[in-house]
Short mmCIF file of C-alpha atoms in Angstrom, two decimals:
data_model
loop_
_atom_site.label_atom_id
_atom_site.label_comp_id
_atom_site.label_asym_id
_atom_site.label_seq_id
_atom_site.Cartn_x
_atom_site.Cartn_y
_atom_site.Cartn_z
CA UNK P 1 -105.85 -9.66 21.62
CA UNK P 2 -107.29 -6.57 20.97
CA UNK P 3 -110.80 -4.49 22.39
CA UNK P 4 -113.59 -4.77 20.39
CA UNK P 5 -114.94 -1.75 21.83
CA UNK P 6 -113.18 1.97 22.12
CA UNK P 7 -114.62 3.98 25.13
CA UNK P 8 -115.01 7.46 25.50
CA UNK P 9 -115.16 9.06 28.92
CA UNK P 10 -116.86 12.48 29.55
CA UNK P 11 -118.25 14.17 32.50
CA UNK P 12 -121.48 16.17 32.22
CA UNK P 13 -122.68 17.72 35.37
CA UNK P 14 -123.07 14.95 38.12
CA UNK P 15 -122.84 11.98 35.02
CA UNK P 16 -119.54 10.27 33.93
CA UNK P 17 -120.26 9.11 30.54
CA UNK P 18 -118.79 5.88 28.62
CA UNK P 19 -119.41 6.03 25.26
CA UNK P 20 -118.41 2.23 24.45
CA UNK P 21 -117.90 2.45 20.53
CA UNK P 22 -118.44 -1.55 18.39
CA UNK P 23 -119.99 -2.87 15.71
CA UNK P 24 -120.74 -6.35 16.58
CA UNK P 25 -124.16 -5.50 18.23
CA UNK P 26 -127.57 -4.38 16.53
CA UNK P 27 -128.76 -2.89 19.27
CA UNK P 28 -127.52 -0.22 21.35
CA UNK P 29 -127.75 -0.78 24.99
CA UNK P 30 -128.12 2.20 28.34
CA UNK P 31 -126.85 1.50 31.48
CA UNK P 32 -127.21 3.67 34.06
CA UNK P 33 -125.47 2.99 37.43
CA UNK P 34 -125.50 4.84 40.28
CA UNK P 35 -123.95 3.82 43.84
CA UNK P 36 -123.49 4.92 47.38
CA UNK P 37 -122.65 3.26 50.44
CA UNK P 38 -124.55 0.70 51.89
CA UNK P 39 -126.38 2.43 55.34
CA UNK P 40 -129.04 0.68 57.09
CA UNK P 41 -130.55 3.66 57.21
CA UNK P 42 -131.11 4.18 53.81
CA UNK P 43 -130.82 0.81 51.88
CA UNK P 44 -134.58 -0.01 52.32
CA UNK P 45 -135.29 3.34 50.94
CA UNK P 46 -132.88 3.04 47.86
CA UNK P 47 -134.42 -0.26 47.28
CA UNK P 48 -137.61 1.03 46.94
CA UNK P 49 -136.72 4.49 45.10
CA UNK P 50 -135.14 2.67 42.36
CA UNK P 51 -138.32 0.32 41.44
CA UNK P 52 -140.56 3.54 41.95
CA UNK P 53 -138.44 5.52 39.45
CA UNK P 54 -139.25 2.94 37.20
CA UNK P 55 -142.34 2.43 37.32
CA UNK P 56 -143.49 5.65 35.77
CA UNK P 57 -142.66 9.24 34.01
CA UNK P 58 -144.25 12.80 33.56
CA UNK P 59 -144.76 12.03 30.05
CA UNK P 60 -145.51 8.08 31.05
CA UNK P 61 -147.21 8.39 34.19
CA UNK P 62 -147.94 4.59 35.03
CA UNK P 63 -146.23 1.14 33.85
CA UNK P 64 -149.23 0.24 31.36
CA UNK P 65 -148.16 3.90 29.70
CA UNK P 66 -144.07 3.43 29.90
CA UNK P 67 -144.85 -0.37 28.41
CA UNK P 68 -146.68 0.95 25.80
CA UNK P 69 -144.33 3.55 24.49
CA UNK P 70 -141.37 0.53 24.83
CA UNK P 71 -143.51 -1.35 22.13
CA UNK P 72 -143.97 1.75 19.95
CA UNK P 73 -140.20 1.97 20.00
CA UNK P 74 -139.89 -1.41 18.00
CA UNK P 75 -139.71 -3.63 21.35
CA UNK P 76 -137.41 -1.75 23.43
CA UNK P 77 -137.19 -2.80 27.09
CA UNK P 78 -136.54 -0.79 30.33
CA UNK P 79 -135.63 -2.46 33.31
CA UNK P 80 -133.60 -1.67 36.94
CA UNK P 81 -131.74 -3.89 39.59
CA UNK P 82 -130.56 -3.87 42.80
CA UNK P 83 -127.02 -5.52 43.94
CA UNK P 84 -124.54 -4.25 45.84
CA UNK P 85 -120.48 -4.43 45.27
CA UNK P 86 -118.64 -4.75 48.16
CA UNK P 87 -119.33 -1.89 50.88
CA UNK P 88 -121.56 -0.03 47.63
CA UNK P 89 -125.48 -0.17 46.77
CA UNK P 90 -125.63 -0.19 43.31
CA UNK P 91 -129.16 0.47 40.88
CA UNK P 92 -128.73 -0.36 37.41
CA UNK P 93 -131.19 0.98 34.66
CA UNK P 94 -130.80 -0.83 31.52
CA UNK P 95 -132.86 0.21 28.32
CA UNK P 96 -131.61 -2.07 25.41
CA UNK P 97 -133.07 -0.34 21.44
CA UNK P 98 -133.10 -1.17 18.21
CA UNK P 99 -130.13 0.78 16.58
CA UNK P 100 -131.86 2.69 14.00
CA UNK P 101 -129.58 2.54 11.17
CA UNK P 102 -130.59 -1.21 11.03
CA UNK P 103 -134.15 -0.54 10.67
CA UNK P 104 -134.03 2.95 7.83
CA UNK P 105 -136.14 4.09 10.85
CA UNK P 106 -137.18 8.02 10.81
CA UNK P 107 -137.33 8.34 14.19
CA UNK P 108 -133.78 8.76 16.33
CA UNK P 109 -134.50 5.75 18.64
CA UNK P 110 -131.21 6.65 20.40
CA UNK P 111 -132.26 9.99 21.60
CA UNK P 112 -136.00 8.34 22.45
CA UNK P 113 -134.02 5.88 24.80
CA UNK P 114 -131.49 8.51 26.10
CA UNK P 115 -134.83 10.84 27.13
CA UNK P 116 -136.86 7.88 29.14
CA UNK P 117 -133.74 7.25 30.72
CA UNK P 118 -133.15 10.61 32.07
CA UNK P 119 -137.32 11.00 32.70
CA UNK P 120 -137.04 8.45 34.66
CA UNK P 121 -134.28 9.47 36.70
CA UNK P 122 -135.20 13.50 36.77
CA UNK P 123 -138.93 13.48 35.58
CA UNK P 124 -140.59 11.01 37.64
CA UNK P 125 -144.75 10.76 37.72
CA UNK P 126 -145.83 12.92 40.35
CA UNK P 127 -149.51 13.56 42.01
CA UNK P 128 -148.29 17.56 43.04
CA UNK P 129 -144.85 17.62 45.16
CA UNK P 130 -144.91 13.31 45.72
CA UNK P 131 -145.02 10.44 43.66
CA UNK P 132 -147.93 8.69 42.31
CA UNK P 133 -148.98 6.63 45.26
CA UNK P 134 -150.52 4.27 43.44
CA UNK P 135 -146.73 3.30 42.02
CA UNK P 136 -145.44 3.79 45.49
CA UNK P 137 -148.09 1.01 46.62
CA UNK P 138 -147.21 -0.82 43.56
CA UNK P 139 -143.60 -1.13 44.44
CA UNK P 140 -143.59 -1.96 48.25
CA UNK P 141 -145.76 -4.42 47.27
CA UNK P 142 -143.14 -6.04 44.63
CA UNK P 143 -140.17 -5.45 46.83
CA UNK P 144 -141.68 -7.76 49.34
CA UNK P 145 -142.64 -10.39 46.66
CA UNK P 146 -138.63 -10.17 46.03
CA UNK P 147 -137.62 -10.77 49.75
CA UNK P 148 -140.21 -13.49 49.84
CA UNK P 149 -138.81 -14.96 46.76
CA UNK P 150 -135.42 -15.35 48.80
CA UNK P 151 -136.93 -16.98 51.68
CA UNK P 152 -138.90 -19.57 49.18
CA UNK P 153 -135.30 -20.48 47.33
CA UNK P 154 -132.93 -22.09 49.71
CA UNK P 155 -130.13 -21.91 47.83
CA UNK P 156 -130.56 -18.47 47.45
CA UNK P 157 -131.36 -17.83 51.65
CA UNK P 158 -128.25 -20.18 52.73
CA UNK P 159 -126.41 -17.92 50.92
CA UNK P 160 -127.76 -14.56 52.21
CA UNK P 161 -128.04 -15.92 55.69
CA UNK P 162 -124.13 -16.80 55.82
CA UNK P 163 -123.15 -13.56 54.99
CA UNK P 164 -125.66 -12.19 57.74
CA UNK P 165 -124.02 -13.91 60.14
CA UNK P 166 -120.47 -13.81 58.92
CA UNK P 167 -120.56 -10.32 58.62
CA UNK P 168 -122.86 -9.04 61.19
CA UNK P 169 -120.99 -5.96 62.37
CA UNK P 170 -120.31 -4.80 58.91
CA UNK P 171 -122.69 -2.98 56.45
CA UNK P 172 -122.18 -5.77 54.00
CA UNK P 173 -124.50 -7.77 56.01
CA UNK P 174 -127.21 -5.36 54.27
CA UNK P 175 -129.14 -7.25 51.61
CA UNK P 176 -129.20 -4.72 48.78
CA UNK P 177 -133.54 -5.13 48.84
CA UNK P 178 -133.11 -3.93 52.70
CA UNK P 179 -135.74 -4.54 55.38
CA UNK P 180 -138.62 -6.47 54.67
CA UNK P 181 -140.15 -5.00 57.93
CA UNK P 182 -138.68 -1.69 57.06
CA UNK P 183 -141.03 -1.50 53.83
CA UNK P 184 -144.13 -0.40 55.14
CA UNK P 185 -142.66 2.25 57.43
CA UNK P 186 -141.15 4.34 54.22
CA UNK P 187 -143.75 7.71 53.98
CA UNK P 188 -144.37 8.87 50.68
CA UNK P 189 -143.12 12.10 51.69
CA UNK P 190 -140.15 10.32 52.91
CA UNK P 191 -139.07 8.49 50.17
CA UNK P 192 -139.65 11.97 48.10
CA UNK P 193 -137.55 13.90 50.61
CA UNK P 194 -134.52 11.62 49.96
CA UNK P 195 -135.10 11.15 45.96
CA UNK P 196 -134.00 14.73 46.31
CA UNK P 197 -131.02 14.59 48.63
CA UNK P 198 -130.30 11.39 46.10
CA UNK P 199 -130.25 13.00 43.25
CA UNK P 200 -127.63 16.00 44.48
CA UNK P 201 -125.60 12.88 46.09
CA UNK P 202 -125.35 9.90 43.91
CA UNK P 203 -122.24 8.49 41.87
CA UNK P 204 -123.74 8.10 38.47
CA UNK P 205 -122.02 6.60 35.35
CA UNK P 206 -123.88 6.25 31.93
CA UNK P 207 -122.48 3.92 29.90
CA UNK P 208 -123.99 3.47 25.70
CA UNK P 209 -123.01 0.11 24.18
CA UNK P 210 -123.12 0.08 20.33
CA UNK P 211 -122.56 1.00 16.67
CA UNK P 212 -122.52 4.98 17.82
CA UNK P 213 -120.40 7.88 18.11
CA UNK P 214 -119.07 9.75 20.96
CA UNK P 215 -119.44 13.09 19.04
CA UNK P 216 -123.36 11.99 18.26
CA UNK P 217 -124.43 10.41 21.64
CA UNK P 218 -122.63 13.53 24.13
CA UNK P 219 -124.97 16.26 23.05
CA UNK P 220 -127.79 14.07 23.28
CA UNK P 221 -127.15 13.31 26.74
CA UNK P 222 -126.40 17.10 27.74
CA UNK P 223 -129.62 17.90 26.47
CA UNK P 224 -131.47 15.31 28.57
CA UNK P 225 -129.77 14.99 31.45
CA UNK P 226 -130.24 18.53 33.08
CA UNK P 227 -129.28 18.40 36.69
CA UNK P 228 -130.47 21.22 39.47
CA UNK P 229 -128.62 22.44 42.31
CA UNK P 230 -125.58 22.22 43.95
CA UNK P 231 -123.73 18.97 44.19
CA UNK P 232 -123.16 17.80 47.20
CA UNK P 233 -120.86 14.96 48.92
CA UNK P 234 -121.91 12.45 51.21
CA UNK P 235 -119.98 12.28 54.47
CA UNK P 236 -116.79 10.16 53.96
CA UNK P 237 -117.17 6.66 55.02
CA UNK P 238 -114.66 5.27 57.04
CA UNK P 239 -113.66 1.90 55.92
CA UNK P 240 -114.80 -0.69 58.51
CA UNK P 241 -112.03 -2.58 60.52
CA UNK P 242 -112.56 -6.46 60.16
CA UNK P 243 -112.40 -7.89 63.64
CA UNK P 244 -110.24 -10.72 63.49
CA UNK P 245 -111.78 -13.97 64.99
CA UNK P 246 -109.97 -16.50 67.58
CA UNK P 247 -112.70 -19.21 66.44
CA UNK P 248 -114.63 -19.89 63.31
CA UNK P 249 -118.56 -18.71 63.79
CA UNK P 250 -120.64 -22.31 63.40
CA UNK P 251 -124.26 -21.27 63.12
CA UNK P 252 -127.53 -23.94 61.76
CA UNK P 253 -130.92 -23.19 61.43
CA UNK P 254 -133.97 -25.35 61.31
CA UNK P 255 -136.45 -25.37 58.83
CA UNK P 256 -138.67 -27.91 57.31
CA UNK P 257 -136.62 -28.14 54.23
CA UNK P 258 -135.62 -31.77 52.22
CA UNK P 259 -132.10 -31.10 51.02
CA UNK P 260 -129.30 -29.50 53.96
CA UNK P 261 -127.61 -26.04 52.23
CA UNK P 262 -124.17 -26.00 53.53
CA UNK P 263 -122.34 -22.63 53.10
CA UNK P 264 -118.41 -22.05 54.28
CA UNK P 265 -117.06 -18.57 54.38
CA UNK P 266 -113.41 -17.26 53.67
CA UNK P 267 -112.09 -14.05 54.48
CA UNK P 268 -109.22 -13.45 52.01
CA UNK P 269 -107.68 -9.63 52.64
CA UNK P 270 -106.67 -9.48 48.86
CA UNK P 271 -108.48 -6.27 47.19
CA UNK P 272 -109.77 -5.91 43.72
CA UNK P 273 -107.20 -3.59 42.86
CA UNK P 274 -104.30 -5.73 44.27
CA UNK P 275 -101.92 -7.70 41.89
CA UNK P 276 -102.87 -10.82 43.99
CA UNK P 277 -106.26 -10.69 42.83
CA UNK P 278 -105.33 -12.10 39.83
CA UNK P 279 -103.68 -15.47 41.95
CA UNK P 280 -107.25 -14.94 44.04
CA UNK P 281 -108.69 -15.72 41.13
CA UNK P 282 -106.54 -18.84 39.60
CA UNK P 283 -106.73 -20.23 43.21
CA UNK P 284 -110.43 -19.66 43.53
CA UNK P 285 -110.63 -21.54 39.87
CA UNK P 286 -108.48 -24.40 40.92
CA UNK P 287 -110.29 -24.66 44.55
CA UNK P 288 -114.34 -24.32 43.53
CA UNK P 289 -114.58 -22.12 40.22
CA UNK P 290 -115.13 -24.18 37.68
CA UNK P 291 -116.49 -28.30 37.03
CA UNK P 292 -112.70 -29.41 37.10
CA UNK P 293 -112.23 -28.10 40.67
CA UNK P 294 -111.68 -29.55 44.02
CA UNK P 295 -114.93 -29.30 45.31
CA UNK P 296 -116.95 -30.11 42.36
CA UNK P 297 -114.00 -33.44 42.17
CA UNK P 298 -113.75 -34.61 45.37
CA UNK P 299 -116.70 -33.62 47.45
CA UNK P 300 -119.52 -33.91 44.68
CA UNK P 301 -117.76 -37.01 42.73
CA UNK P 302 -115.57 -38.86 44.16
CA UNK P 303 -117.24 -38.82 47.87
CA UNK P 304 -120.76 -38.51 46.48
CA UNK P 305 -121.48 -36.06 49.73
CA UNK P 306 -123.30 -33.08 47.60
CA UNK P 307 -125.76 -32.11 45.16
CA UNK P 308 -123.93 -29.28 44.32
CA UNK P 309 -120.32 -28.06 45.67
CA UNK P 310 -118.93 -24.65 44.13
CA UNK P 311 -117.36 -21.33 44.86
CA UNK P 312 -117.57 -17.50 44.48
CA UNK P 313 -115.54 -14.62 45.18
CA UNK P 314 -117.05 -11.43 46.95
CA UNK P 315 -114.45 -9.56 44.46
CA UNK P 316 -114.71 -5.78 46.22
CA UNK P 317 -115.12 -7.39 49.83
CA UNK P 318 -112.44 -9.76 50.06
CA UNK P 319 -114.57 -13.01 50.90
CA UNK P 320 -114.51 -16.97 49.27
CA UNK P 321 -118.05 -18.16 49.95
CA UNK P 322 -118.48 -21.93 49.70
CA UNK P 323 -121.83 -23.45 48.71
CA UNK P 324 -123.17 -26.71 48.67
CA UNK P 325 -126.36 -28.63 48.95
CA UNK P 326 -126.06 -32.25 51.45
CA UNK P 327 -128.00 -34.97 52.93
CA UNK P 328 -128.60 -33.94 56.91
CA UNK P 329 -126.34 -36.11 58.15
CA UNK P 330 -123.47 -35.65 55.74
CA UNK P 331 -122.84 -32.31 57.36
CA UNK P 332 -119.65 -33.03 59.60
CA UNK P 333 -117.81 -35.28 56.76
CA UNK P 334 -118.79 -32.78 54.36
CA UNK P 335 -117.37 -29.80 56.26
CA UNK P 336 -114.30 -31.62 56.82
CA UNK P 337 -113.32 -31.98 53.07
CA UNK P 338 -114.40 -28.51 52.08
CA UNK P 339 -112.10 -27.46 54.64
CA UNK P 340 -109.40 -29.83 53.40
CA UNK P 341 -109.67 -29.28 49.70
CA UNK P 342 -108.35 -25.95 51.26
CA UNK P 343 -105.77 -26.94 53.29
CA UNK P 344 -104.56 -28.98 50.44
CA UNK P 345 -104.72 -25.25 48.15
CA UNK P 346 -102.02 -24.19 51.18
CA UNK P 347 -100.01 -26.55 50.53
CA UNK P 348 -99.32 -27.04 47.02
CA UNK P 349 -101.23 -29.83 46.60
CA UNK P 350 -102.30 -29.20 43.16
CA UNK P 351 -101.10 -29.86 39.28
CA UNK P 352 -99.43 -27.79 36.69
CA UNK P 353 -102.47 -29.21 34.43
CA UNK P 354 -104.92 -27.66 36.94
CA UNK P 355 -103.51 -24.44 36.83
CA UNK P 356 -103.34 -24.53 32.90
CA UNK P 357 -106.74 -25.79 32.29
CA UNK P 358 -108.16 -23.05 35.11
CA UNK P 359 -106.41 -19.67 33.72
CA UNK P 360 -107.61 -21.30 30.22
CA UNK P 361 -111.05 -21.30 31.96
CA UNK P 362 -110.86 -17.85 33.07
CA UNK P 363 -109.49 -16.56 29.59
CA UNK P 364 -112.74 -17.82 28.11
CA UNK P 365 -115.44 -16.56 30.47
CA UNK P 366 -113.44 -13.29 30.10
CA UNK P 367 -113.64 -13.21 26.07
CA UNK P 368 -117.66 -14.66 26.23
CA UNK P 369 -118.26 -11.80 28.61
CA UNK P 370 -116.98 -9.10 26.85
CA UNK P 371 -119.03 -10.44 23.67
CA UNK P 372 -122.34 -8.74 25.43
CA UNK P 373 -123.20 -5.59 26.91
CA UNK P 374 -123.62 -6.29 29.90
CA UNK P 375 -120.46 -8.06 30.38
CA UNK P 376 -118.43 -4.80 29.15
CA UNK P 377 -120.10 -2.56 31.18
CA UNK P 378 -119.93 -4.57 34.13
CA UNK P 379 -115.84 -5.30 33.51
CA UNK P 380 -115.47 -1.57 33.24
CA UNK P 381 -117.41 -0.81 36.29
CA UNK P 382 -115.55 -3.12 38.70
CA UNK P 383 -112.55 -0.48 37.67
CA UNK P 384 -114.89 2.38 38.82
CA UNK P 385 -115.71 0.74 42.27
CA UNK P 386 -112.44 -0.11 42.92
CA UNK P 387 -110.59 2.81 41.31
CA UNK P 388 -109.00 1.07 38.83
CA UNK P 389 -107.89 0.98 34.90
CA UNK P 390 -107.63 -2.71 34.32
CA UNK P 391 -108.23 -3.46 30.46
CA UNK P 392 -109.43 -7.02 29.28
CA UNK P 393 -105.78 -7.19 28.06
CA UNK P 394 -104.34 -6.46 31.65
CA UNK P 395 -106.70 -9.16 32.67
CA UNK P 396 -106.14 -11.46 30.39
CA UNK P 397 -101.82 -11.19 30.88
CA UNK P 398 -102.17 -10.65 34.71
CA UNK P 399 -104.08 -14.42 34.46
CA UNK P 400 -101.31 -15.80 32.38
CA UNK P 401 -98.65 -14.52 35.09
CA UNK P 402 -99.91 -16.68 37.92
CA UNK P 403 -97.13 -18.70 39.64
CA UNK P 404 -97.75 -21.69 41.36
CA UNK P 405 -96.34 -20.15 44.57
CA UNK P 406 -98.32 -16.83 44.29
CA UNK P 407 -101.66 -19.45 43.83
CA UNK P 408 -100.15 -21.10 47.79
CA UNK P 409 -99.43 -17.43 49.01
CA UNK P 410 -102.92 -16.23 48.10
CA UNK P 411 -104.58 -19.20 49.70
CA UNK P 412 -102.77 -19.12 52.72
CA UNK P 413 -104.06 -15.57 53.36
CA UNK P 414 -107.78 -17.19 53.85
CA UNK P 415 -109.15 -17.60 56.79
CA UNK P 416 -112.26 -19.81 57.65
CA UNK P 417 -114.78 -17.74 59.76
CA UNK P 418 -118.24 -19.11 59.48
CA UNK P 419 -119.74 -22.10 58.76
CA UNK P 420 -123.64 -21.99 58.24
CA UNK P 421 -125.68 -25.12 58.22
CA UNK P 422 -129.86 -25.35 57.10
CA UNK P 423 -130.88 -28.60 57.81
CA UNK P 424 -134.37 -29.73 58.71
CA UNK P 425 -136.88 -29.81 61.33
CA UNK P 426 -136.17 -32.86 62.13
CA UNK P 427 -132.71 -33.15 62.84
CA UNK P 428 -131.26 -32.76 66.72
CA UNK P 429 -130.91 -29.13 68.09
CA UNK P 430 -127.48 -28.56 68.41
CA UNK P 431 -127.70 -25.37 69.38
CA UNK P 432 -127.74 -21.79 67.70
CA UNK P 433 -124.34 -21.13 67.86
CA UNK P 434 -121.04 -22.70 68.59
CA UNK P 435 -117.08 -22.60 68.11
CA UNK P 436 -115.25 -25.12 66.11
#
């Protein structure tokens, strides 16, 4: 198999630019990514910065202005997120455009998306030396409206609320929105003061997905994307020490809720970089990736014990979350065969037709994900965080390399450490917090 897509790297002032060359897409699509450590000190703020950077330019000064101009530009859309990967914060501007040459448009629609993208970024709307409080306003006001939103969805909160407590000494714990109660406490001149230490401190990668030219899309960028000032590092981050655990964390919460969310996590010490993440990921496949797995098999099937059963890798953190939604009282017999489906990875206890039909799985989602933008630039972009040059090819052979005995060494690396439980109001109190 073979790229569809040739990148070209260059480096322009405090940018890295990917210029990710195919011809299957109409459209040419910006993404802008910039990351720094997650700090509790500053992840409310970064939260907030992004949305307000959005919401408004010198030339654009308000969202009803920057929606307007997306509309002139044949239906163009603009449009940031928040995540973090691993120990990072990451914001993600996205502006997907019409590619001109599809259109016999006059107008370079390439350059007009390239120029709102660094406006945004470098030429924010300003009333004198702060930003438009109005947007400022705007903003807090959606950020909370997004931490709500988490509260409202169970699934979602189980989810967040087990790595709170499984990671509680470690900045991952950090949800990448930050502190609801945080929120109102951010200044305007605050959140101005560190858009400028921000912009002198960031990581920043630019990556252009499309039918376009390195030699065409580089000058257009230089000329946009005019940085002031002196670089300047952040202090280095020491990488936090996992404290191992004698017993597994068991933690449930009350709420007056119809459906129990039952969430296991793993800690696996297998980094993205690391030719076992490759067996992580096979075992992971086999154990709760896909429909064919263990969990979805046994505990959702054949035992009839969950709504849902499934699994997820943390990929830059080194955690195997486990999710599942139960009836109230199914919680101990449905913790016992999540934990035994893994026990059972351990030990061998799985086909050669499982492993084929899960690295077949994995080849797939690979190839469908590379067959959109956002899938390249987010393949590509794992490399960055992790330092890495893994290809879709390197992927795709590393897969097919899997031994049955690297799949048991991988899984015997993971540990169980927490075990979070949200049942309702009207179950028994068993307490906040005990050992298992």
């Amino acid at each position: 198999m073979t790229n569809q897509f040739t990148e070209t790297t260059t480096s322009i002032d405090a940018l890295q630019v990917h210029v990710l060359s195919c011809t299957q897409f109409k459209t040419n699509t910006l993404y802008l990514k910039l990351h720094a450590p997650l700090d509790s000190d500053t992840v409310t703020k970064r939260a907030l910065l992004a949305h307000v950077l959005e919401s408004g330019t010198e030339r654009f000064p308000s969202t009803k202005a920057l929606r307007s101009e997306l509309n002139r530009l044949y239906g163009a859309s603009f449009n940031v997120d928040v995540s973090k990967k691993g120990d990072q914060h990451v914001i993600t501007y996205r502006i997907d455009i019409a590619n001109e040459k599809f259109l016999g448009a006059n107008e370079n629609l390439l350059e007009a998306a390239v120029t709102m993208l660094s406006d945004a970024l470098l030429r924010p709307a300003k009333d004198g030396e702060l930003f438009k409080e109005a947007n400022v306003t705007k903003e807090k006001r959606a950020l909370k409206q997004r931490l709500d939103a988490i509260v409202d969805d169970k699934m979602r909160y189980a989810g967040v609320r087990l790595i709170e407590e499984m990671c509680e000494q470690e900045v991952f714990r950090l949800h990448p929105y930050g502190d609801r109660a945080s929120i109102d406490n951010v200044s305007n001149d605050e959140l101005f003061a560190y858009y400028k230490q921000f912009l002198q401190t960031e990581q920043m990668d630019l990556y252009i997905v499309g039918d376009v030219q390195a030699d065409t899309v580089v000058p257009i960028i230089k000329n946009a994307f005019a940085f002031s000032g002196t670089r300047q590092s952040l202090p280095e981050v020491k990488e936090e020490q996992v404290v191992s655990k004698s017993d597994v964390k068991e933690v449930q919460e009350a709420q007056d809720i119809q459906q129990g969310k039952l969430n296991i996590g793993y800690r696996v010490p297998v980094a993205y970089d690391s030719e076992d993440y490759y067996a992580l990921q096979v075992m992971n496949g086999i154990f709760g990736g896909f429909s064919h797995s263990k969990l979805f098999t046994n505990v959702r099937e054949k035992e009839s014990l969950a709504y849902y059963a499934a699994s997820r890798l943390e990929s830059h953190k080194g955690l195997l979350l486990v999710m599942s939604g139960i009836e109230f009282e199914q919680f101990d017999k449905t913790k016992a065969i999540i934990i035994q489906q893994m026990d059972d990875m351990k030990n061998g206890v799985f086909t050669d037709t499982e492993v084929e039909q899960t690295k077949a799985m994995i080849a797939n989602q690979l190839l469908e994900m590379i067959d959109t933008p956002r899938g390249i630039v987010e393949m590509l972009y794992n490399n960055v965080i992790a330092g890495t040059k893994r290809s879709v090819e390197d992927f795709l052979q590393g897969i097919n390399n899997v031994t049955n005995e690297a799949i048991v060494n991988v899984a015997q690396k993971a540990q169980l450490d927490t075990v979070y439980f949200l049942k309702g109001l009207e179950e028994e109190q068993h307490g906040s917090e005990k050992s298992i």
